[in-house]
């Protein structure tokens, strides 16, 4: 089968398309004929091996996994022993540790869900990582409730576009922060207020929020904490950082600061969850959430897709068509 291969860390150009053996499903596993994948921040981390702390998981000198890629949507080709929820021909979507940038991927059944109706494969593949991050950040880490106010810093990116919609589905009043060209997109997602950061500083707007979801990492923790109502929650997800610890340095500072005040600072711990995929499927089929895809690249152009994501500040999601 055709797959994107990675033998070392480096810029996106190190990735090459080639032929590898098609995997076979083992116990509790499903072989998926991948029809689409998508690009996430984690794919850049996997490709570059930066921050270096990530190599403790990815592999110290070279990637442990030969084929990268996390999101996928496709059709079940075969199932291994013990699989009960899916059979050949079923349309599914989900997330893998690695291996989605390929024509076939082997996925544990517990990390798959039935694909939402009414979506293309590219739209469905845009959901798992970004949608799960939004859901965990707002519902779980932020404990967002109906009637509360939430600020999404980075509202036009992959996670941000899902976060605005998930927050509205939870009954919150949503303020999104983005650049000028994305204001109408964020407003169309249901944001009650949109702040163009090139024209106004949201930290000086005089507003306070019950929950802040920071997807950018461009403001200090103390500055963001001052924007919270008493008892409010700051949730950190991704963002910048140095070449050694990356966002983890900021998250560790938040853990240290959190006990000393009446605001809570948390990181959003993201893990694969078929239960969350089922929840997102319900939200999508009800019309409360809709994945937005800026563009799609063919499998052989994954390096170009990663460059687009890294250098051109993608709006919503970038899909990979397989």
Coordinates of N, CA and C in Angstrom, one line a residue, residues 1-5 7 16-22 66-67 101-104 299:
X1 N 0.8 -1.2 0.0 CA 0.0 0.0 0.0 C 0.9 1.2 0.0
X2 N 0.3 2.4 -0.5 CA 1.0 3.6 -0.4 C 0.8 4.3 1.0
X3 N 1.9 4.9 1.4 CA 1.9 5.5 2.7 C 3.0 6.6 2.8
X4 N 2.8 7.6 3.6 CA 3.8 8.6 3.9 C 4.8 7.9 4.9
X5 N 6.1 8.0 4.6 CA 7.1 7.4 5.5 C 8.0 8.4 6.1
X7 N 11.6 8.5 8.4 CA 12.7 7.7 9.0 C 13.6 8.6 9.9
X16 N 8.3 11.2 2.8 CA 8.2 10.7 1.5 C 7.1 9.7 1.3
X17 N 6.5 9.7 0.1 CA 5.5 8.7 -0.1 C 6.1 7.4 -0.7
X18 N 5.7 6.3 -0.3 CA 6.3 5.0 -0.8 C 5.4 3.9 -0.5
X19 N 5.9 2.7 -0.7 CA 5.2 1.4 -0.6 C 5.6 0.7 0.7
X20 N 4.6 0.3 1.5 CA 4.9 -0.5 2.7 C 3.9 -1.6 2.7
X21 N 4.1 -2.6 3.6 CA 3.2 -3.7 3.7 C 1.9 -3.3 4.3
X22 N 0.8 -3.8 3.8 CA -0.5 -3.5 4.4 C -0.6 -4.3 5.7
X66 N 6.9 4.3 11.8 CA 7.3 4.6 10.4 C 6.4 5.5 9.6
X67 N 5.1 5.3 9.9 CA 4.1 6.1 9.2 C 3.4 7.0 10.1
X101 N -1.6 8.4 7.7 CA -1.2 8.9 6.4 C -0.9 7.7 5.5
X102 N -1.9 6.9 5.2 CA -1.7 5.7 4.5 C -3.0 5.2 3.9
X103 N -2.9 4.3 2.9 CA -4.1 3.8 2.3 C -4.9 2.8 3.3
X104 N -4.2 2.2 4.2 CA -4.9 1.3 5.2 C -4.2 1.6 6.5
X299 N -2.6 12.6 -0.7 CA -1.7 11.9 0.2 C -0.2 12.2 -0.1

